[in-house]
Each structure stands twice: as C-alpha cells, then as structure tokens.
Coordinates of C-alpha atoms in Angstrom, one line a residue:
M1 CA -47.3 39.3 10.8
T2 CA -44.6 39.4 8.1
I3 CA -41.1 38.1 8.9
K4 CA -38.5 40.0 6.9
S5 CA -35.4 38.0 5.9
H6 CA -32.0 39.4 6.2
H7 CA -30.6 37.0 3.5
N8 CA -30.2 37.5 -0.2
V9 CA -30.8 34.8 -2.8
G10 CA -27.3 33.2 -2.3
G11 CA -28.1 32.5 1.3
L12 CA -25.7 35.0 2.8
P13 CA -26.8 38.1 4.8
D14 CA -27.1 41.2 2.7
Y15 CA -24.3 42.9 4.6
M16 CA -21.8 40.2 3.5
K17 CA -21.1 41.4 -0.1
L18 CA -18.4 38.9 -0.8
K19 CA -16.2 38.6 -3.8
I20 CA -14.0 35.6 -4.8
V21 CA -10.4 36.4 -4.5
E22 CA -8.2 34.4 -6.9
P23 CA -4.7 35.9 -6.8
L24 CA -3.2 33.1 -8.9
R25 CA -6.0 33.0 -11.5
S26 CA -3.9 34.3 -14.3
L27 CA -1.0 31.9 -13.7
F28 CA -0.5 28.6 -15.5
K29 CA 0.0 25.4 -13.4
D30 CA 3.8 25.5 -13.8
E31 CA 3.9 29.1 -12.6
V32 CA 1.7 28.3 -9.6
R33 CA 4.1 25.5 -8.7
R34 CA 7.1 27.9 -8.9
V35 CA 5.2 30.3 -6.5
G36 CA 4.5 27.4 -4.2
K37 CA 8.1 26.3 -4.2
A38 CA 9.2 29.9 -3.3
L39 CA 6.7 29.6 -0.4
N40 CA 8.2 26.3 0.7
I41 CA 5.0 24.3 0.2
D42 CA 5.5 20.6 0.5
D43 CA 6.7 18.9 -2.7
N44 CA 4.0 16.2 -2.4
L45 CA 1.3 18.9 -2.6
L46 CA 3.2 20.9 -5.3
G47 CA 3.7 17.8 -7.4
R48 CA 0.1 16.7 -7.4
H49 CA -1.3 16.2 -10.9
P50 CA -3.7 18.9 -12.1
F51 CA -7.3 17.8 -11.5
P52 CA -10.2 18.8 -13.6
G53 CA -12.2 21.6 -12.1
P54 CA -15.6 19.8 -12.5
G55 CA -14.0 16.7 -10.8
L56 CA -14.2 13.2 -12.1
A57 CA -17.6 13.8 -13.6
I58 CA -15.9 15.4 -16.6
R59 CA -14.2 12.0 -17.2
I60 CA -17.5 10.2 -17.6
L61 CA -18.6 10.4 -21.1
G62 CA -22.4 10.3 -21.5
D63 CA -24.9 10.2 -18.6
I64 CA -23.4 10.6 -15.1
T65 CA -24.8 8.3 -12.5
A66 CA -23.6 7.4 -9.0
D67 CA -22.7 3.9 -10.2
K68 CA -20.5 5.3 -13.0
V69 CA -18.8 7.7 -10.6
K70 CA -18.0 4.8 -8.2
L71 CA -16.6 2.7 -11.1
L72 CA -14.4 5.6 -12.3
Q73 CA -13.2 6.4 -8.8
E74 CA -12.1 2.8 -8.3
A75 CA -10.4 2.6 -11.7
D76 CA -8.7 6.0 -11.3
A77 CA -7.4 5.0 -7.8
V78 CA -5.9 1.8 -9.2
F79 CA -4.2 3.8 -12.0
I80 CA -2.8 6.5 -9.8
S81 CA -1.6 4.2 -7.0
N82 CA 0.2 2.0 -9.6
L83 CA 1.9 5.0 -11.1
K84 CA 3.1 5.9 -7.6
S85 CA 4.3 2.5 -6.6
A86 CA 6.2 2.1 -9.9
G87 CA 7.9 5.5 -9.3
L88 CA 6.3 7.0 -12.4
Y89 CA 3.8 9.5 -10.8
D90 CA 6.3 12.4 -10.7
K91 CA 7.4 11.7 -14.3
V92 CA 3.8 12.1 -15.5
W93 CA 2.3 15.6 -15.7
Q94 CA -1.3 14.5 -15.5
A95 CA -3.0 11.1 -15.5
G96 CA -6.5 9.8 -15.2
A97 CA -9.1 7.2 -16.2
I98 CA -12.0 8.0 -18.5
L99 CA -15.2 6.0 -18.4
L100 CA -16.4 5.5 -22.0
P101 CA -20.0 5.3 -23.1
V102 CA -19.1 1.9 -24.6
R103 CA -19.8 -1.6 -23.4
S104 CA -17.6 -4.5 -24.4
V105 CA -18.0 -8.3 -24.6
G106 CA -15.5 -10.1 -22.4
V107 CA -15.0 -13.4 -20.6
M108 CA -14.7 -13.7 -16.8
G109 CA -14.2 -17.2 -15.7
D110 CA -16.6 -19.3 -17.8
E111 CA -19.1 -16.5 -18.3
R112 CA -19.4 -14.0 -21.1
T113 CA -19.6 -10.4 -19.8
Y114 CA -20.9 -7.2 -21.3
E115 CA -19.4 -4.4 -19.3
N116 CA -17.8 -1.0 -19.3
V117 CA -14.6 0.2 -21.0
V118 CA -12.2 2.6 -19.3
A119 CA -9.5 4.5 -21.1
L120 CA -6.3 5.5 -19.3
R121 CA -4.7 8.8 -20.2
A122 CA -1.2 9.9 -19.1
V123 CA 0.6 12.9 -20.5
T124 CA 3.9 14.8 -20.2
S125 CA 3.9 18.6 -20.4
T126 CA 5.5 21.7 -19.0
D127 CA 2.5 24.0 -19.0
G128 CA -0.6 22.1 -20.2
M129 CA -0.8 24.1 -23.4
T130 CA 0.7 21.2 -25.3
A131 CA 1.2 17.6 -24.1
D132 CA 2.6 14.4 -25.4
W133 CA 1.2 11.0 -24.4
C134 CA 3.4 9.4 -21.8
H135 CA 5.3 6.2 -22.9
L136 CA 4.6 4.1 -19.8
P137 CA 6.3 0.7 -19.7
Y138 CA 4.2 -2.1 -21.1
E139 CA 4.7 -4.1 -17.9
V140 CA 3.2 -1.3 -15.8
L141 CA 0.2 -0.8 -18.2
G142 CA -0.4 -4.6 -18.2
K143 CA -0.4 -4.6 -14.4
I144 CA -2.8 -1.6 -14.2
S145 CA -5.1 -3.2 -16.7
N146 CA -5.2 -6.5 -15.0
E147 CA -5.8 -4.9 -11.6
I148 CA -8.6 -2.7 -12.9
I149 CA -10.4 -5.6 -14.6
N150 CA -10.0 -7.9 -11.6
R151 CA -10.8 -5.4 -8.9
V152 CA -13.4 -3.0 -10.4
K153 CA -16.6 -5.0 -10.9
G154 CA -18.3 -3.7 -14.0
I155 CA -15.1 -3.0 -16.2
N156 CA -13.9 -5.7 -18.5
R157 CA -11.7 -3.7 -20.9
V158 CA -8.9 -1.1 -20.5
V159 CA -7.5 1.0 -23.4
Y160 CA -4.6 3.5 -23.4
D161 CA -4.9 6.9 -25.1
I162 CA -1.8 7.7 -27.2
S163 CA -3.1 11.1 -28.5
S164 CA -1.0 14.2 -28.2
K165 CA -2.3 17.8 -27.5
P166 CA -3.0 19.2 -30.1
P167 CA -5.0 17.9 -31.8
A168 CA -6.5 16.1 -28.8
T169 CA -7.0 17.7 -25.4
I170 CA -5.8 16.4 -22.1
E171 CA -9.3 15.7 -20.9
W172 CA -11.8 14.1 -23.2
E173 CA -14.7 16.5 -22.5

C-alpha cells in the first residue's frame, strides 16, 4: 500500500500556495518609522535600533559557534543596557558589539590571559545610507569596557570602531 502525501517540499499542504507579503519592503528604516508614528505605534518599538537580518551571527567574524554566540550576546547586552542607562540609546541610530577573530594577551588578577576581543560600533544616521561614528563620552565607553571585561568571561579587550560609512559599512560583514 502506498501512502500519498498532501505536502510539498516546504512542508505545507499543496493547496496552501503562500506568498510573502512585505508591504514596507521598499521603504528605508526612517520611512518605516514615519509610517509607524502615523499608526501610533509605541515610541519604544519605533525607536528600537535596526537589527541585522541574519541576527547576531553576522557580528561574529570567522567561524560561528554556540560559545561565540553566547559571548557576543552577553557583550552586546552590556553595551546596549549601558547606552540606555546613560540616556544615549535614542541619540544613537544603531549600535552593536562585534566579536573579532582575534585573541589578545591580557592580565586578570595575577594570571595572564589569552582571550577574545570585541569591537563596539555606534553610529548616527538618518537613513542608514551614510553614517558617522557616534562620539560617545569617554566615561561611558570606559564603563562599558570595564563591565564587558569583568562580566563576560572570555573577553579581555574592548575596542571602539570610529569608521564612518562610507568607506566602512555599519555592519562588519
């Protein structure tokens, strides 16, 4: 006896010929925010920084592993939470941490370490087509760096990206 499947390769029944509907696809982020404002969408949601489509994995240069994802999630959370607590989150167009494929010598307590380096990136922009690096206060950068190094086991160095777009891009990959 042969059992005939009613499903296509994508796992959906053949009668469900679905298409993706993206009515805002042709709009830039600033235009999407204006539409959202006209629809009275909450400012906290509208003001959220753009996030890379592939997720944080695009901010891991080199091989992607579960351990690297965890490191980056922790470092990024420290960065973003400090921007918010310093009242700077809404002054920055996009910010994130990037895990570099570089290990660095450091000292923790009386021990030498050989651990990961994370780069912080914060930019100002109106539409994402061009962007300037954000001049964050040194005190805030110092606090973020210390907190990442002290709280995120496996990172011993933090650098800040001061490249503008162009020639650099907002994301590193």
